[in-house]
Amino acid sequence: MFRIAIATLLAAVSLTACAQQTPPTTAATASAAAPAADGPVEKRVRDALKELDPNFKPEYIGAAPFPGFREVIVSGQVLYVTDDGRFLMQSQPYDIEKRAMATSTGLLQYRRGLLDTLPHADRIVFAPPNAKYTISVFTDIECGYCRKLHQDIAELNRNGIAVEYLAFPRMGLGSKDYTDMISVWCADDRKAALTAAKGGAAVPSKTCTNPVAMQYNLGQQLGINGTPAIFAADGSQLGGYLPPAQIKAALERIGTAAAGSR
């Protein structure tokens, strides 16, 4: 899977954001990803990027979580451009006070909109009664840290955390990993099939109408390039594998911040 080639962008050569299959644009994802109407600063940034490369088509431009910059999203990758359109920065800053990656409300809303297009019925859910928190986890059945996180399911549930799995076969569409994940999602008992697959058991072949490609493509729109990728309900990306205690602490911080902003 190829991601944004920033070096190519900065050289003002054609920018491409490719994957093994181009994510389809459905009415739902188009609506979720649609940016707000440009203000003068957003227009200046958009025009500067278009001047750099006419093929550069941001999916979202909004205020960054720190002054002087606009946040730009293209194929899920977050970039930062100065309000005057002169400088571009690739790295996402870390918010020391919040102990998390710096994230704007616009970016969180954008991610929530994308995640909301994936039906709950298409997810494989491990939830306790009266869950206090829910995390969406893009997973792969082969990666070691995905398997390690799955071993923590019982502990996460005991901490009041529901886990909703989404498919992200990291070897790409058409790979054995992809077809195995289709078999898992088509199993009569998807939870048991996923647990067995993550335990290293052979996956009995099965096909059906399934959401694996759709979930994978949307994961790319979110900028996922590794698994597991954990998202909180507000759209915050918590990271890759984290122990249950750290996931709970992160969710509590998000909940406290949300309560304080009301």
XYZ file of C-alpha atoms in Angstrom:
262
model
C 0.000 0.000 0.000
C 1.420 3.333 -1.070
C 0.804 6.475 0.947
C 1.204 10.158 0.159
C 4.637 10.913 -1.283
C 5.457 14.163 0.480
C 8.865 14.407 -1.101
C 7.187 14.290 -4.469
C 4.689 16.900 -3.373
C 7.391 19.259 -2.194
C 9.196 18.816 -5.477
C 5.961 19.957 -7.159
C 5.765 16.797 -9.182
C 2.490 14.919 -9.569
C 1.086 13.918 -6.172
C -0.508 10.488 -5.912
C -2.161 8.743 -3.012
C -2.483 5.153 -4.130
C -3.462 1.870 -2.618
C -4.020 -1.558 -4.044
C -7.562 -0.468 -4.731
C -8.821 3.105 -4.878
C -11.405 3.744 -2.154
C -14.848 4.182 -3.707
C -16.681 7.422 -3.053
C -20.194 6.623 -1.920
C -22.858 9.171 -1.189
C -22.466 8.499 2.532
C -18.697 8.900 2.652
C -18.826 11.920 0.372
C -21.297 13.581 2.732
C -19.280 12.641 5.816
C -16.018 13.879 4.335
C -17.337 17.079 2.752
C -15.442 20.092 4.135
C -17.204 23.217 5.254
C -17.298 26.158 2.861
C -13.896 27.800 2.586
C -13.205 30.996 4.469
C -10.528 33.376 3.181
C -7.691 31.559 4.969
C -8.845 28.118 3.792
C -9.142 29.436 0.234
C -5.621 30.884 0.436
C -4.261 27.523 1.615
C -6.218 25.604 -1.043
C -4.991 27.959 -3.789
C -1.391 27.652 -2.560
C -1.566 23.858 -2.673
C -3.176 23.927 -6.122
C -0.363 26.180 -7.314
C 2.143 23.698 -5.918
C 0.404 20.855 -7.711
C -2.911 21.091 -9.620
C -3.641 17.441 -8.737
C -3.495 18.112 -5.001
C -7.125 17.742 -3.834
C -7.618 18.069 -0.068
C -10.597 16.261 1.401
C -10.737 18.664 4.343
C -9.236 22.009 5.327
C -9.948 23.484 8.733
C -8.394 25.293 11.667
C -5.450 23.488 13.249
C -5.454 22.876 17.025
C -2.751 25.560 17.379
C -2.623 29.099 15.948
C -1.199 30.066 12.581
C -1.925 26.829 10.718
C -4.662 25.086 8.753
C -5.161 21.362 9.099
C -5.307 19.586 5.714
C -6.389 16.006 5.077
C -5.661 14.122 1.876
C -6.268 10.364 1.652
C -6.455 10.297 5.429
C -3.037 11.840 5.976
C -2.932 14.938 8.155
C -0.778 17.832 6.991
C -0.381 21.371 8.318
C -0.058 24.502 6.191
C 0.600 28.004 7.496
C -2.325 30.395 7.180
C -0.441 32.420 4.590
C -0.059 29.287 2.442
C 3.740 29.409 2.480
C 4.909 26.498 4.631
C 3.782 22.859 4.769
C 4.513 20.517 7.672
C 3.895 16.787 7.685
C 4.393 15.716 11.311
C 1.388 15.827 13.637
C 2.398 17.651 16.840
C 1.965 16.155 20.289
C -0.127 18.004 22.881
C 1.906 17.778 26.095
C -0.919 19.074 28.286
C -3.480 16.561 26.958
C -0.893 13.770 26.573
C -2.183 12.987 23.081
C -1.627 13.924 19.472
C -2.814 17.468 18.781
C -6.252 17.117 17.236
C -8.757 19.762 16.213
C -12.508 19.512 16.674
C -12.831 19.645 12.884
C -10.608 16.613 12.417
C -12.498 14.691 15.106
C -15.802 15.529 13.421
C -14.408 14.443 10.048
C -13.303 11.082 11.456
C -16.598 10.538 13.287
C -18.470 11.221 10.065
C -16.472 8.578 8.233
C -16.777 6.008 11.023
C -20.520 6.594 11.256
C -20.932 5.445 7.647
C -19.921 1.910 8.685
C -23.048 0.103 9.955
C -22.926 -1.296 13.464
C -24.291 -4.605 12.163
C -21.169 -5.033 9.999
C -18.828 -4.838 12.993
C -17.712 -7.734 15.169
C -18.522 -6.555 18.678
C -17.214 -7.716 22.047
C -19.105 -5.684 24.625
C -19.872 -5.910 28.346
C -23.338 -5.123 29.741
C -23.780 -1.356 30.135
C -20.479 -0.435 28.482
C -19.144 2.957 29.562
C -16.847 3.404 26.568
C -16.681 2.079 23.019
C -13.612 1.827 20.821
C -13.542 1.086 17.095
C -10.565 -1.089 16.209
C -9.364 -1.691 12.658
C -7.836 -5.130 12.893
C -5.985 -7.791 10.979
C -6.078 -11.485 11.855
C -2.349 -12.012 11.307
C -0.546 -9.139 13.034
C 0.992 -9.938 16.393
C -0.224 -6.822 18.180
C -3.776 -7.402 16.909
C -3.646 -10.839 18.495
C -2.203 -9.370 21.693
C -5.021 -6.815 21.872
C -7.583 -9.563 21.355
C -6.128 -11.415 24.336
C -7.015 -8.300 26.368
C -10.711 -8.360 25.373
C -11.890 -9.801 28.694
C -9.920 -7.186 30.653
C -11.192 -4.370 28.421
C -14.758 -5.564 28.944
C -14.225 -5.736 32.709
C -13.178 -2.087 32.524
C -16.454 -1.212 30.817
C -14.939 -0.903 27.341
C -16.735 -2.332 24.314
C -14.583 -3.291 21.337
C -16.060 -2.968 17.853
C -13.822 -4.596 15.246
C -13.522 -3.395 11.662
C -11.575 -5.227 8.975
C -8.262 -3.905 7.732
C -6.335 -6.659 5.907
C -2.968 -4.928 5.899
C -1.630 -7.002 2.987
C -4.277 -5.404 0.798
C -7.309 -6.387 -1.216
C -6.890 -9.683 -3.030
C -4.366 -11.049 -0.515
C -4.839 -14.288 1.429
C -5.289 -12.142 4.499
C -8.179 -10.397 2.745
C -9.913 -13.624 1.704
C -9.434 -15.072 5.198
C -11.034 -12.004 6.724
C -13.967 -12.373 4.337
C -14.332 -15.935 5.619
C -14.353 -14.657 9.203
C -16.979 -12.010 8.441
C -19.092 -14.615 6.616
C -18.924 -17.199 9.403
C -22.114 -18.173 11.214
C -20.466 -17.093 14.487
C -18.185 -14.206 13.549
C -16.924 -13.646 17.090
C -15.845 -17.271 17.449
C -14.322 -17.276 13.959
C -12.334 -14.112 14.656
C -11.081 -15.443 17.983
C -10.024 -18.726 16.367
C -8.266 -16.927 13.491
C -6.405 -14.648 15.891
C -5.381 -17.775 17.791
C -3.679 -19.095 14.683
C -6.326 -21.597 13.588
C -6.902 -22.231 9.902
C -9.821 -20.206 8.585
C -12.506 -22.305 6.843
C -13.199 -20.749 3.459
C -16.550 -19.018 3.137
C -17.984 -16.244 0.969
C -20.964 -13.938 1.225
C -21.885 -10.316 0.728
C -19.459 -8.720 3.170
C -18.115 -5.336 4.327
C -14.386 -6.168 4.356
C -13.382 -4.124 1.291
C -15.570 -1.198 2.349
C -14.068 -1.147 5.833
C -10.544 -1.461 4.449
C -11.081 1.401 2.013
C -12.532 3.642 4.683
C -9.586 2.780 6.916
C -7.343 4.153 4.199
C -9.389 7.352 4.133
C -8.680 7.606 7.853
C -4.963 7.310 7.132
C -4.481 3.872 8.680
C -1.232 2.231 7.662
C -0.852 -0.310 10.431
C -2.933 -2.452 12.751
C -4.446 -2.380 15.262
C -5.719 1.190 14.841
C -7.853 2.239 17.786
C -10.372 5.097 17.655
C -12.408 6.523 20.517
C -16.046 7.464 20.033
C -15.152 11.155 19.597
C -12.855 10.364 16.649
C -9.566 10.480 18.565
C -7.025 7.924 17.400
C -5.579 6.357 20.526
C -2.736 4.673 18.669
C -1.807 1.100 17.897
C -1.630 -1.540 20.612
C -2.056 -0.201 24.131
C -2.532 -2.195 27.366
C -6.077 -2.059 28.789
C -5.084 0.312 31.609
C -3.682 2.831 29.126
C -6.750 2.590 26.892
C -9.010 3.192 29.884
C -6.891 6.149 31.048
C -6.994 7.687 27.553
C -10.777 7.282 27.356
C -11.181 8.835 30.807
C -9.064 11.838 29.745
C -11.210 12.269 26.636
C -14.379 12.019 28.720
C -13.088 14.572 31.230
C -12.063 16.973 28.456
C -15.462 16.619 26.782
C -17.273 17.311 30.072
C -15.092 20.345 30.710
C -15.849 21.844 27.312
C -19.615 21.825 27.862
